[in-house]
PDB file of C-alpha atoms in Angstrom:
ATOM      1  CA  UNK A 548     -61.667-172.562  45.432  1.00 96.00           C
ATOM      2  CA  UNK A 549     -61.869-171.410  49.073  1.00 96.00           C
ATOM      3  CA  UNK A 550     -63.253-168.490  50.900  1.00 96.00           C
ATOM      4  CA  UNK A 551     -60.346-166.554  52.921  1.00 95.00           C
ATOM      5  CA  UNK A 552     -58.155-163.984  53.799  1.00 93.00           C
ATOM      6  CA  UNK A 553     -54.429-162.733  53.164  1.00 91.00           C
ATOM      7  CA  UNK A 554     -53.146-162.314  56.489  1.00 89.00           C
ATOM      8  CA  UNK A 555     -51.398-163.481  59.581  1.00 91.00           C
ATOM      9  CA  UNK A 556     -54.725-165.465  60.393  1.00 91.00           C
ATOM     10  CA  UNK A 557     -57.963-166.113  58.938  1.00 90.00           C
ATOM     11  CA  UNK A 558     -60.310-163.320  59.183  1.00 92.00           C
ATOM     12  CA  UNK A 559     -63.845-164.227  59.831  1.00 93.00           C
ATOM     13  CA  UNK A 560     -66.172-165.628  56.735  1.00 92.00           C
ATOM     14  CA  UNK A 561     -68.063-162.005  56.084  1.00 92.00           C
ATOM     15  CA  UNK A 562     -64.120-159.999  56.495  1.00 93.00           C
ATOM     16  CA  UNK A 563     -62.676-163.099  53.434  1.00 95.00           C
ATOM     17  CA  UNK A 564     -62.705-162.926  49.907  1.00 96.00           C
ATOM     18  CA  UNK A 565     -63.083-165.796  47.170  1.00 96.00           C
ATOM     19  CA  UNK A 566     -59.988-167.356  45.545  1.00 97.00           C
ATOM     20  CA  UNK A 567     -59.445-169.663  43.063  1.00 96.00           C
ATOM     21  CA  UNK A 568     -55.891-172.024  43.199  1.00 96.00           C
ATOM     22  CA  UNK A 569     -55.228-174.117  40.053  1.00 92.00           C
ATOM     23  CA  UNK A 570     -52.213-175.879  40.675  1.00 93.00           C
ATOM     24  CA  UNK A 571     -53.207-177.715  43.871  1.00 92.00           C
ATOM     25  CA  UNK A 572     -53.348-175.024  46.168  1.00 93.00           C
ATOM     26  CA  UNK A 573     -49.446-173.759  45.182  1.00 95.00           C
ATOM     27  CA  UNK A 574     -50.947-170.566  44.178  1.00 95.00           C
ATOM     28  CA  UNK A 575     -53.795-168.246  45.185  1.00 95.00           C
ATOM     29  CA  UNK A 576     -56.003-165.672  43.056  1.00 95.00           C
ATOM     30  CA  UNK A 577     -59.047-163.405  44.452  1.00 96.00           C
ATOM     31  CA  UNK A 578     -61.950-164.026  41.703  1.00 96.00           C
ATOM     32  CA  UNK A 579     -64.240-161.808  43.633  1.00 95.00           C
ATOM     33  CA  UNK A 580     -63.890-159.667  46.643  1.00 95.00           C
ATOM     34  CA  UNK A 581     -65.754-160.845  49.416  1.00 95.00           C
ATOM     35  CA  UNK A 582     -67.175-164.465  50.291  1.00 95.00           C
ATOM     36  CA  UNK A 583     -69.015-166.511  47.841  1.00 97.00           C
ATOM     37  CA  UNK A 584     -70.907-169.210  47.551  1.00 97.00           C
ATOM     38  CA  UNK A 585     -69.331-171.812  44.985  1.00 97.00           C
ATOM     39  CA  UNK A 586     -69.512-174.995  43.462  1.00 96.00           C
ATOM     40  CA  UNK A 587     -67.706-176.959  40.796  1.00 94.00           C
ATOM     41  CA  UNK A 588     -68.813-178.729  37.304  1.00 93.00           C
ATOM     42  CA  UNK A 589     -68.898-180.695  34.012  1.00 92.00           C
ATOM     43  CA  UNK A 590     -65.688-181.960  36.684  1.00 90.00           C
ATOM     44  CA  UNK A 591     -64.077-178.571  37.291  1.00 88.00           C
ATOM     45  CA  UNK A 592     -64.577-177.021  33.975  1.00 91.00           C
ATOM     46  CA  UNK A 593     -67.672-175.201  34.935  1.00 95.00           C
ATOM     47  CA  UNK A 594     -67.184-172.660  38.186  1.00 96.00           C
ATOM     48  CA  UNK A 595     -70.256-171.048  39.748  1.00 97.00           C
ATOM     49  CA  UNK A 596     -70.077-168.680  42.538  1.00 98.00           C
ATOM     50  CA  UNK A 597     -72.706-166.675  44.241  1.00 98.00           C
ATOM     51  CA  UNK A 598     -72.624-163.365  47.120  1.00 96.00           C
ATOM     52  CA  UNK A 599     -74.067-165.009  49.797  1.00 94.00           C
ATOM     53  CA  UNK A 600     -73.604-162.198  51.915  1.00 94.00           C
ATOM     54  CA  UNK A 601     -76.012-159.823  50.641  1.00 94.00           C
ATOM     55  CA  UNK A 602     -79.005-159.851  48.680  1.00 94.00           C
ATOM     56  CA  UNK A 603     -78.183-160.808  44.422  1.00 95.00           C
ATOM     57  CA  UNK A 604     -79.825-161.374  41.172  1.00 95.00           C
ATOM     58  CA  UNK A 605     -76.846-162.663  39.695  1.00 97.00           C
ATOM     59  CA  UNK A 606     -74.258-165.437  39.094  1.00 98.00           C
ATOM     60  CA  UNK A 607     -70.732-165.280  38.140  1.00 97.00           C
ATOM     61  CA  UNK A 608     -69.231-168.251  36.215  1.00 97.00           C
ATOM     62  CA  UNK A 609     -66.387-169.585  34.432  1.00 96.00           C
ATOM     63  CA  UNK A 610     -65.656-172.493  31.651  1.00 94.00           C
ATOM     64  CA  UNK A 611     -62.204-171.504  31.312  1.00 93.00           C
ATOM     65  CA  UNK A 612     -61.011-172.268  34.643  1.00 91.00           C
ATOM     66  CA  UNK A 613     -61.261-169.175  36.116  1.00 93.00           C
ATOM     67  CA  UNK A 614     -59.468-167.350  33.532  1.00 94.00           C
ATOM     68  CA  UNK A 615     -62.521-165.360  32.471  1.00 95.00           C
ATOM     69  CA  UNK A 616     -65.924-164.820  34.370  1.00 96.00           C
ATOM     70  CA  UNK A 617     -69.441-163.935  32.996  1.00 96.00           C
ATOM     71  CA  UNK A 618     -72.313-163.084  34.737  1.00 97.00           C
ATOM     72  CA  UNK A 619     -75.971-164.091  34.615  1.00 97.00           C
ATOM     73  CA  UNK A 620     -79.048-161.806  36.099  1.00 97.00           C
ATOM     74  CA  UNK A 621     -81.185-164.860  37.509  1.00 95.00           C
ATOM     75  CA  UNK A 622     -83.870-162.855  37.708  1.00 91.00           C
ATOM     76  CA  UNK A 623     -84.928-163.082  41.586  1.00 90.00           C
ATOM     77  CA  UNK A 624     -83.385-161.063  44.059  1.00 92.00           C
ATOM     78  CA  UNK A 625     -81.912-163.349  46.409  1.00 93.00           C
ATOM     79  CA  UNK A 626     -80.024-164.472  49.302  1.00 94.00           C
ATOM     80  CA  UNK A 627     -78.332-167.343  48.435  1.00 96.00           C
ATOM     81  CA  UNK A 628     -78.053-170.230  50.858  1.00 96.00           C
ATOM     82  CA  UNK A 629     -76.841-173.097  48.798  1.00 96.00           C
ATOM     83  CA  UNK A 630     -75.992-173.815  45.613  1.00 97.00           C
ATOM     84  CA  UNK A 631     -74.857-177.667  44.288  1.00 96.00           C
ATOM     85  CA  UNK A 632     -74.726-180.042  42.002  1.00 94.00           C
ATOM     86  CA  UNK A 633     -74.550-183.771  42.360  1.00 92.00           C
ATOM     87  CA  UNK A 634     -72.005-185.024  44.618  1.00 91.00           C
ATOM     88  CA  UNK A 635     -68.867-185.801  42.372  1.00 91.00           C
ATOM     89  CA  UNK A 636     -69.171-182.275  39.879  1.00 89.00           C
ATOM     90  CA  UNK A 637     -69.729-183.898  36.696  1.00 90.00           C
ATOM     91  CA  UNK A 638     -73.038-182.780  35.998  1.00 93.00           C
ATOM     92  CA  UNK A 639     -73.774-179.073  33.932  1.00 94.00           C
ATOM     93  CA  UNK A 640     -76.617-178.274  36.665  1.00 96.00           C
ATOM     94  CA  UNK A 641     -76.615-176.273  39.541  1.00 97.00           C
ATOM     95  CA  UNK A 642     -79.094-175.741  41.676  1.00 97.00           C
ATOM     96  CA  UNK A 643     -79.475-172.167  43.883  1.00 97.00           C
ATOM     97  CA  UNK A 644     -81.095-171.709  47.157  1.00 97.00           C
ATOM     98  CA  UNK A 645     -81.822-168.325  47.972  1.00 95.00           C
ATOM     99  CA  UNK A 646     -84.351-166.636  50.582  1.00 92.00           C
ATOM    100  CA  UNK A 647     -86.314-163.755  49.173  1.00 90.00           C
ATOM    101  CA  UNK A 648     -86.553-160.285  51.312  1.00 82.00           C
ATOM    102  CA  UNK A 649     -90.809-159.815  51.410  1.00 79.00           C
ATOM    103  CA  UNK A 650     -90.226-155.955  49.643  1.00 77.00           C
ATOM    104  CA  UNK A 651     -88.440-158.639  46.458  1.00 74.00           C
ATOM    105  CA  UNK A 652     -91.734-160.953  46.519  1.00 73.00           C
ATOM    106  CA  UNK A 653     -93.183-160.526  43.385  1.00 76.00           C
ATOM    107  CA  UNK A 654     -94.778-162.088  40.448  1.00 72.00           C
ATOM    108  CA  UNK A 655     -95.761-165.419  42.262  1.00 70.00           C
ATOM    109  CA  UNK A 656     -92.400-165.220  44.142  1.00 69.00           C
ATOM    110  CA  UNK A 657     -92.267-166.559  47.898  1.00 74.00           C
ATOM    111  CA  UNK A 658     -90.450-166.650  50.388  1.00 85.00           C
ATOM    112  CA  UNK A 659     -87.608-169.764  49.445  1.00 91.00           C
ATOM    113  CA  UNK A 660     -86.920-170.049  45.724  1.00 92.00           C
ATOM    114  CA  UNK A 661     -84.588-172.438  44.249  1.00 94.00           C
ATOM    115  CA  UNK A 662     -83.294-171.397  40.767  1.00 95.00           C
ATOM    116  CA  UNK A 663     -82.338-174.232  38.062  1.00 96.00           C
ATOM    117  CA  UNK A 664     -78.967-173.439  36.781  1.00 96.00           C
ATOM    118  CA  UNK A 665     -78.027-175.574  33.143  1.00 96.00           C
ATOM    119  CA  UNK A 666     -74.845-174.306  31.553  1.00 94.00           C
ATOM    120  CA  UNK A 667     -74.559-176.932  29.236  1.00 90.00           C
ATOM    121  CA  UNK A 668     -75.409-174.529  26.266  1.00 87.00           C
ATOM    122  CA  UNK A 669     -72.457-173.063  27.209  1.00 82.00           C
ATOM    123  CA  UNK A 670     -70.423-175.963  26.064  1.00 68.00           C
ATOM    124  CA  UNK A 671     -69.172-176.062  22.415  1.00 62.00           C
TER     125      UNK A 671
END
């Protein structure tokens, strides 16, 4: 996956989209317009991405390589600034790093929240 732009040269991170290359970078496909946060799983067969360039209560995801995406309300509105997993993608668990606007703080929310992501009811 990569964060870029279909041009002459690389347009700056907030002008990019996300895309999503399966063959070792051979060939491209946009997954979501504009730049996203993502991160890789259960090694590769779990995709996460997140807007990181505006305020979200939701994730996209994949377990079919990017074939077909779902989407999850998190249930904070957030701006992400991180998500991961452990460093060589084989776990199911992500973990999201958002900053919450003070008109979203709610309910016990603050200020940083970090949401527990576990897609490994997903698997069948």
């Amino acid at each position: 996956m990569g964060v870029g732009s279909v041009s002459d040269s690389l347009s700056a991170y907030q002008d990019s989209d996300t895309f999503l290359s399966t063959n070792a970078g051979i060939d491209w496909t946009m997954v979501r317009p504009g730049a996203h946060k993502y991160e890789f799983g259960d090694s590769g067969s779990i995709l996460v991405i997140v807007n990181d360039e505006e305020p979200t209560d939701k994730i996209q995801y994949s377990t079919d390589l990017g074939q077909n995406w779902k989407t999850y309300d998190i249930g904070v509105k957030l701006l992400a600034r991180g998500l991961m997993t452990l460093p060589d993608s084989t776990s199911q668990k992500f973990l999201l790093l958002g900053s919450v606007a003070r008109r979203d703080q709610k309910d016990g929310v603050g200020r940083v929240v970090v949401v527990f992501l576990d897609f490994a009811n997903t698997r069948s």
